PDB file of C-alpha atoms in Angstrom:
ATOM      1  CA  UNK V 233      -0.925   0.853   0.730  1.00 93.00           C
ATOM      2  CA  UNK V 234      -1.126  -2.367  -1.136  1.00 92.00           C
ATOM      3  CA  UNK V 235      -0.655  -3.703  -4.597  1.00 90.00           C
ATOM      4  CA  UNK V 236       1.824  -5.594  -6.436  1.00 88.00           C
ATOM      5  CA  UNK V 237       5.607  -4.923  -6.747  1.00 88.00           C
ATOM      6  CA  UNK V 238       6.020  -2.413  -9.570  1.00 87.00           C
ATOM      7  CA  UNK V 239       2.466  -0.989  -9.901  1.00 89.00           C
ATOM      8  CA  UNK V 240       3.709   2.693  -8.636  1.00 88.00           C
ATOM      9  CA  UNK V 241       2.801   2.024  -5.009  1.00 92.00           C
ATOM     10  CA  UNK V 242       6.101   3.219  -3.221  1.00 90.00           C
ATOM     11  CA  UNK V 243       6.094   6.443  -5.656  1.00 90.00           C
ATOM     12  CA  UNK V 244       2.534   7.238  -4.815  1.00 94.00           C
ATOM     13  CA  UNK V 245       3.131   6.341  -1.063  1.00 96.00           C
ATOM     14  CA  UNK V 246       6.360   8.799  -1.205  1.00 94.00           C
ATOM     15  CA  UNK V 247       4.391  11.684  -3.243  1.00 96.00           C
ATOM     16  CA  UNK V 248       1.647  11.590  -0.687  1.00 96.00           C
ATOM     17  CA  UNK V 249       4.004  11.218   2.120  1.00 95.00           C
ATOM     18  CA  UNK V 250       5.694  14.444   0.677  1.00 95.00           C
ATOM     19  CA  UNK V 251       2.438  16.460   0.133  1.00 95.00           C
ATOM     20  CA  UNK V 252       0.878  15.714   3.392  1.00 93.00           C
ATOM     21  CA  UNK V 253       4.197  15.564   5.682  1.00 94.00           C
ATOM     22  CA  UNK V 254       2.888  12.132   6.872  1.00 95.00           C
ATOM     23  CA  UNK V 255       5.696   9.816   7.541  1.00 96.00           C
ATOM     24  CA  UNK V 256       6.075   6.819   5.126  1.00 96.00           C
ATOM     25  CA  UNK V 257       7.036   3.440   6.224  1.00 97.00           C
ATOM     26  CA  UNK V 258       8.338   0.907   3.898  1.00 93.00           C
ATOM     27  CA  UNK V 259       8.661  -2.590   4.309  1.00 91.00           C
ATOM     28  CA  UNK V 260      11.049  -3.414   1.525  1.00 88.00           C
ATOM     29  CA  UNK V 261      14.010  -1.145   3.139  1.00 88.00           C
ATOM     30  CA  UNK V 262      13.484  -2.436   6.465  1.00 92.00           C
ATOM     31  CA  UNK V 263      13.923  -6.077   4.959  1.00 89.00           C
ATOM     32  CA  UNK V 264      17.062  -4.887   2.904  1.00 85.00           C
ATOM     33  CA  UNK V 265      18.404  -3.561   6.224  1.00 87.00           C
ATOM     34  CA  UNK V 266      17.734  -7.179   8.053  1.00 88.00           C
ATOM     35  CA  UNK V 267      19.420  -8.733   5.250  1.00 84.00           C
ATOM     36  CA  UNK V 268      22.399  -6.339   5.332  1.00 82.00           C
ATOM     37  CA  UNK V 269      22.713  -6.733   8.875  1.00 84.00           C
ATOM     38  CA  UNK V 270      23.715 -10.545   8.299  1.00 86.00           C
ATOM     39  CA  UNK V 271      20.138 -12.140   9.019  1.00 83.00           C
ATOM     40  CA  UNK V 272      20.109 -15.156   6.349  1.00 80.00           C
ATOM     41  CA  UNK V 273      17.441 -15.085   3.737  1.00 78.00           C
ATOM     42  CA  UNK V 274      16.335 -18.429   4.960  1.00 79.00           C
ATOM     43  CA  UNK V 275      14.873 -16.653   8.014  1.00 83.00           C
ATOM     44  CA  UNK V 276      11.687 -14.846   7.884  1.00 79.00           C
ATOM     45  CA  UNK V 277      12.641 -11.437   7.033  1.00 81.00           C
ATOM     46  CA  UNK V 278      10.010 -10.363   5.307  1.00 84.00           C
ATOM     47  CA  UNK V 279       7.572 -11.075   8.727  1.00 90.00           C
ATOM     48  CA  UNK V 280      10.038  -9.263  10.543  1.00 92.00           C
ATOM     49  CA  UNK V 281       9.896  -6.111   8.249  1.00 92.00           C
ATOM     50  CA  UNK V 282       6.296  -6.198   8.546  1.00 93.00           C
ATOM     51  CA  UNK V 283       6.371  -6.623  12.544  1.00 94.00           C
ATOM     52  CA  UNK V 284       9.177  -3.731  12.792  1.00 96.00           C
ATOM     53  CA  UNK V 285       7.112  -1.476  10.381  1.00 96.00           C
ATOM     54  CA  UNK V 286       4.198  -2.202  12.566  1.00 96.00           C
ATOM     55  CA  UNK V 287       5.922  -1.267  15.863  1.00 97.00           C
ATOM     56  CA  UNK V 288       7.333   1.954  14.338  1.00 96.00           C
ATOM     57  CA  UNK V 289       3.890   2.400  12.970  1.00 97.00           C
ATOM     58  CA  UNK V 290       2.380   2.150  16.425  1.00 97.00           C
ATOM     59  CA  UNK V 291       4.961   4.453  18.303  1.00 97.00           C
ATOM     60  CA  UNK V 292       4.043   7.400  15.613  1.00 96.00           C
ATOM     61  CA  UNK V 293       0.091   6.652  15.819  1.00 96.00           C
ATOM     62  CA  UNK V 294       0.120   6.808  19.576  1.00 95.00           C
ATOM     63  CA  UNK V 295       2.135  10.038  19.157  1.00 95.00           C
ATOM     64  CA  UNK V 296      -1.203  11.439  16.959  1.00 94.00           C
ATOM     65  CA  UNK V 297       0.780  11.476  13.832  1.00 94.00           C
ATOM     66  CA  UNK V 298      -1.101   9.797  10.292  1.00 94.00           C
ATOM     67  CA  UNK V 299       1.133   6.879   8.970  1.00 95.00           C
ATOM     68  CA  UNK V 300       1.170   5.670   5.450  1.00 96.00           C
ATOM     69  CA  UNK V 301       2.715   2.241   5.302  1.00 96.00           C
ATOM     70  CA  UNK V 302       4.320   0.894   2.175  1.00 94.00           C
ATOM     71  CA  UNK V 303       3.835  -2.873   1.419  1.00 93.00           C
ATOM     72  CA  UNK V 304       2.562  -5.368  -0.652  1.00 90.00           C
ATOM     73  CA  UNK V 305       0.042  -6.660   1.651  1.00 89.00           C
ATOM     74  CA  UNK V 306      -1.242  -9.569  -0.970  1.00 85.00           C
ATOM     75  CA  UNK V 307      -1.705 -11.995   2.193  1.00 85.00           C
ATOM     76  CA  UNK V 308      -4.782 -11.831   4.033  1.00 88.00           C
ATOM     77  CA  UNK V 309      -2.509 -11.865   7.408  1.00 91.00           C
ATOM     78  CA  UNK V 310      -0.785  -9.192   6.335  1.00 91.00           C
ATOM     79  CA  UNK V 311      -3.769  -6.872   6.034  1.00 92.00           C
ATOM     80  CA  UNK V 312      -5.071  -8.111   9.153  1.00 93.00           C
ATOM     81  CA  UNK V 313      -1.899  -6.810  11.188  1.00 95.00           C
ATOM     82  CA  UNK V 314      -2.993  -3.361   9.816  1.00 95.00           C
ATOM     83  CA  UNK V 315      -6.431  -4.013  11.314  1.00 95.00           C
ATOM     84  CA  UNK V 316      -5.065  -4.963  14.544  1.00 96.00           C
ATOM     85  CA  UNK V 317      -3.015  -1.954  14.720  1.00 96.00           C
ATOM     86  CA  UNK V 318      -5.672   0.349  13.778  1.00 95.00           C
ATOM     87  CA  UNK V 319      -7.973  -1.308  16.602  1.00 95.00           C
ATOM     88  CA  UNK V 320      -5.080  -1.220  19.306  1.00 95.00           C
ATOM     89  CA  UNK V 321      -4.334   2.310  18.248  1.00 95.00           C
ATOM     90  CA  UNK V 322      -8.271   3.608  18.103  1.00 94.00           C
ATOM     91  CA  UNK V 323      -7.461   5.028  14.799  1.00 94.00           C
ATOM     92  CA  UNK V 324      -9.287   5.059  11.294  1.00 92.00           C
ATOM     93  CA  UNK V 325      -7.735   2.867   8.811  1.00 94.00           C
ATOM     94  CA  UNK V 326      -7.917   3.166   5.228  1.00 93.00           C
ATOM     95  CA  UNK V 327      -6.240   0.392   2.850  1.00 94.00           C
ATOM     96  CA  UNK V 328      -5.399   1.771  -0.553  1.00 93.00           C
ATOM     97  CA  UNK V 329      -4.683  -0.897  -3.437  1.00 90.00           C
ATOM     98  CA  UNK V 330      -2.718   0.489  -5.974  1.00 91.00           C
ATOM     99  CA  UNK V 331      -3.072  -1.210  -9.254  1.00 89.00           C
ATOM    100  CA  UNK V 332      -1.561  -0.618 -13.141  1.00 87.00           C
ATOM    101  CA  UNK V 333      -4.255  -1.232 -15.392  1.00 89.00           C
ATOM    102  CA  UNK V 334      -1.610  -1.211 -18.281  1.00 89.00           C
ATOM    103  CA  UNK V 335       0.224  -4.616 -18.275  1.00 87.00           C
ATOM    104  CA  UNK V 336       2.915  -3.510 -20.513  1.00 90.00           C
ATOM    105  CA  UNK V 337       3.549  -0.310 -17.994  1.00 84.00           C
ATOM    106  CA  UNK V 338       3.656  -2.496 -15.194  1.00 82.00           C
ATOM    107  CA  UNK V 339       5.970  -5.238 -16.383  1.00 82.00           C
ATOM    108  CA  UNK V 340       8.288  -2.203 -17.748  1.00 84.00           C
ATOM    109  CA  UNK V 341       8.227  -0.574 -14.551  1.00 80.00           C
ATOM    110  CA  UNK V 342       8.929  -3.811 -12.598  1.00 76.00           C
ATOM    111  CA  UNK V 343      11.732  -4.730 -15.167  1.00 77.00           C
ATOM    112  CA  UNK V 344      13.293  -1.377 -15.194  1.00 76.00           C
ATOM    113  CA  UNK V 345      13.356  -0.311 -11.485  1.00 70.00           C
ATOM    114  CA  UNK V 346      16.604  -0.319  -9.821  1.00 70.00           C
ATOM    115  CA  UNK V 347      15.962   0.548  -6.202  1.00 62.00           C
ATOM    116  CA  UNK V 348      18.999   0.718  -4.070  1.00 71.00           C
ATOM    117  CA  UNK V 349      17.878  -1.905  -1.615  1.00 65.00           C
ATOM    118  CA  UNK V 350      21.315  -4.118  -1.269  1.00 69.00           C
ATOM    119  CA  UNK V 351      20.787  -7.532  -0.558  1.00 68.00           C
ATOM    120  CA  UNK V 352      17.058  -7.493  -1.414  1.00 60.00           C
ATOM    121  CA  UNK V 353      16.626  -8.573  -4.817  1.00 66.00           C
ATOM    122  CA  UNK V 354      13.699  -7.226  -7.210  1.00 70.00           C
ATOM    123  CA  UNK V 355      10.860  -9.720  -7.608  1.00 68.00           C
ATOM    124  CA  UNK V 356      10.570 -10.956 -11.328  1.00 70.00           C
ATOM    125  CA  UNK V 357       7.496 -10.475 -13.409  1.00 65.00           C
ATOM    126  CA  UNK V 358       7.298 -14.506 -13.418  1.00 74.00           C
ATOM    127  CA  UNK V 359       6.999 -14.558  -9.612  1.00 72.00           C
ATOM    128  CA  UNK V 360       3.824 -12.189  -9.318  1.00 72.00           C
ATOM    129  CA  UNK V 361       1.238 -14.777  -9.891  1.00 77.00           C
ATOM    130  CA  UNK V 362       0.440 -15.819  -6.060  1.00 76.00           C
ATOM    131  CA  UNK V 363       0.716 -12.486  -5.076  1.00 77.00           C
ATOM    132  CA  UNK V 364      -1.933 -11.381  -7.876  1.00 78.00           C
ATOM    133  CA  UNK V 365      -4.237 -14.151  -7.174  1.00 78.00           C
ATOM    134  CA  UNK V 366      -3.896 -13.101  -3.375  1.00 76.00           C
ATOM    135  CA  UNK V 367      -5.224  -9.629  -4.324  1.00 77.00           C
ATOM    136  CA  UNK V 368      -7.851 -10.318  -6.197  1.00 77.00           C
ATOM    137  CA  UNK V 369      -9.307 -12.676  -3.605  1.00 77.00           C
ATOM    138  CA  UNK V 370      -9.307  -9.165  -1.427  1.00 82.00           C
ATOM    139  CA  UNK V 371     -12.900  -8.568  -0.600  1.00 81.00           C
ATOM    140  CA  UNK V 372     -12.349  -6.042   2.285  1.00 82.00           C
ATOM    141  CA  UNK V 373     -13.156  -1.953   2.105  1.00 84.00           C
ATOM    142  CA  UNK V 374     -10.521  -0.066   0.593  1.00 88.00           C
ATOM    143  CA  UNK V 375      -9.866   2.674  -2.007  1.00 89.00           C
ATOM    144  CA  UNK V 376      -8.455   1.173  -5.282  1.00 88.00           C
ATOM    145  CA  UNK V 377      -6.108   3.404  -7.362  1.00 89.00           C
ATOM    146  CA  UNK V 378      -4.736   3.197 -11.081  1.00 90.00           C
ATOM    147  CA  UNK V 379      -1.352   4.286 -10.770  1.00 88.00           C
ATOM    148  CA  UNK V 380      -1.690   5.092 -14.965  1.00 89.00           C
ATOM    149  CA  UNK V 381      -1.356   8.537 -15.291  1.00 84.00           C
ATOM    150  CA  UNK V 382       0.063  11.841 -13.654  1.00 89.00           C
ATOM    151  CA  UNK V 383       1.240  11.337 -10.366  1.00 91.00           C
ATOM    152  CA  UNK V 384       0.730  14.802  -9.088  1.00 93.00           C
ATOM    153  CA  UNK V 385      -2.932  14.524 -10.364  1.00 91.00           C
ATOM    154  CA  UNK V 386      -3.324  11.072  -8.670  1.00 91.00           C
ATOM    155  CA  UNK V 387      -2.009  12.474  -5.275  1.00 93.00           C
ATOM    156  CA  UNK V 388      -4.250  15.424  -5.499  1.00 91.00           C
ATOM    157  CA  UNK V 389      -7.547  13.552  -6.127  1.00 88.00           C
ATOM    158  CA  UNK V 390      -6.109  11.127  -3.020  1.00 90.00           C
ATOM    159  CA  UNK V 391      -5.537  14.159  -0.922  1.00 90.00           C
ATOM    160  CA  UNK V 392      -9.049  15.075  -1.470  1.00 87.00           C
ATOM    161  CA  UNK V 393     -10.380  11.684  -0.913  1.00 85.00           C
ATOM    162  CA  UNK V 394      -8.537  10.860   2.367  1.00 84.00           C
ATOM    163  CA  UNK V 395      -9.131  14.393   3.597  1.00 71.00           C
ATOM    164  CA  UNK V 396     -12.779  14.725   4.353  1.00 51.00           C
ATOM    165  CA  UNK V 397     -13.813  13.484   7.966  1.00 45.00           C
ATOM    166  CA  UNK V 398     -17.149  12.367   6.850  1.00 41.00           C
ATOM    167  CA  UNK V 399     -18.950   9.169   7.805  1.00 40.00           C
ATOM    168  CA  UNK V 400     -17.251   6.120   6.123  1.00 39.00           C
ATOM    169  CA  UNK V 401     -18.951   3.767   4.001  1.00 36.00           C
ATOM    170  CA  UNK V 402     -17.044   0.652   5.159  1.00 35.00           C
ATOM    171  CA  UNK V 403     -19.221  -2.276   5.562  1.00 34.00           C
ATOM    172  CA  UNK V 404     -22.182  -1.275   3.363  1.00 35.00           C
ATOM    173  CA  UNK V 405     -23.364  -3.725   0.478  1.00 36.00           C
ATOM    174  CA  UNK V 406     -22.828  -0.741  -2.061  1.00 37.00           C
ATOM    175  CA  UNK V 407     -20.928  -1.930  -5.219  1.00 37.00           C
ATOM    176  CA  UNK V 408     -17.785  -0.401  -6.303  1.00 39.00           C
ATOM    177  CA  UNK V 409     -18.321   3.199  -7.139  1.00 40.00           C
ATOM    178  CA  UNK V 410     -15.905   5.553  -8.650  1.00 41.00           C
ATOM    179  CA  UNK V 411     -14.815   7.985  -5.915  1.00 42.00           C
ATOM    180  CA  UNK V 412     -15.633  10.892  -8.170  1.00 38.00           C
ATOM    181  CA  UNK V 413     -18.998  10.733 -10.328  1.00 37.00           C
ATOM    182  CA  UNK V 414     -17.522  12.991 -13.500  1.00 39.00           C
ATOM    183  CA  UNK V 415     -16.248   9.836 -14.193  1.00 39.00           C
ATOM    184  CA  UNK V 416     -12.453  11.448 -14.191  1.00 40.00           C
ATOM    185  CA  UNK V 417     -11.296   9.718 -11.444  1.00 41.00           C
ATOM    186  CA  UNK V 418      -9.009   6.408 -11.331  1.00 46.00           C
ATOM    187  CA  UNK V 419     -10.284   5.753  -7.815  1.00 48.00           C
ATOM    188  CA  UNK V 420     -12.999   3.156  -6.826  1.00 50.00           C
ATOM    189  CA  UNK V 421     -13.924   2.703  -3.452  1.00 48.00           C
ATOM    190  CA  UNK V 422     -14.849  -0.825  -2.566  1.00 44.00           C
ATOM    191  CA  UNK V 423     -17.072  -1.017   0.332  1.00 41.00           C
ATOM    192  CA  UNK V 424     -17.919  -4.575   0.726  1.00 39.00           C
ATOM    193  CA  UNK V 425     -16.783  -6.276   4.035  1.00 38.00           C
TER     194      UNK V 425
END
């Protein structure tokens, strides 16, 4: 999972994990634990959290489990880490970018959330510009999911989209298309490398 803070990515990851019984590995609680253990915020705790989640995900993947990684993944280097993990463990990788097309709802979600993450401060709306630009420059293959709407319905559609074992369209030059052709989907498959 990738997307700006407050778009609903963790809610979607957790709901998908509950439905499928796939473990959800979230970077934010790991970073909060590092800070809570006394590692200073001047240290690269964000990078350390990504590396810890990578190691845990690798272990679970080698046990044959499917894993959901919940992280902003705005930087190309962060996404490259998951590509490398998939290659090392010889598993299929599906990036899912979560967006919130309703700007006011996104802002409200971010400003209203009160996660119990101890020493990890919540990002402010004004701090999202750099991450937003990084995500807008992302041109790799992924599903894009608009989190506006009923969470259970979104999870149901996502399960259907992830479940078919058919061939991947990754790498094709096809333009972004709705994952469902009936126009009811809030998902788009971006297939350009």
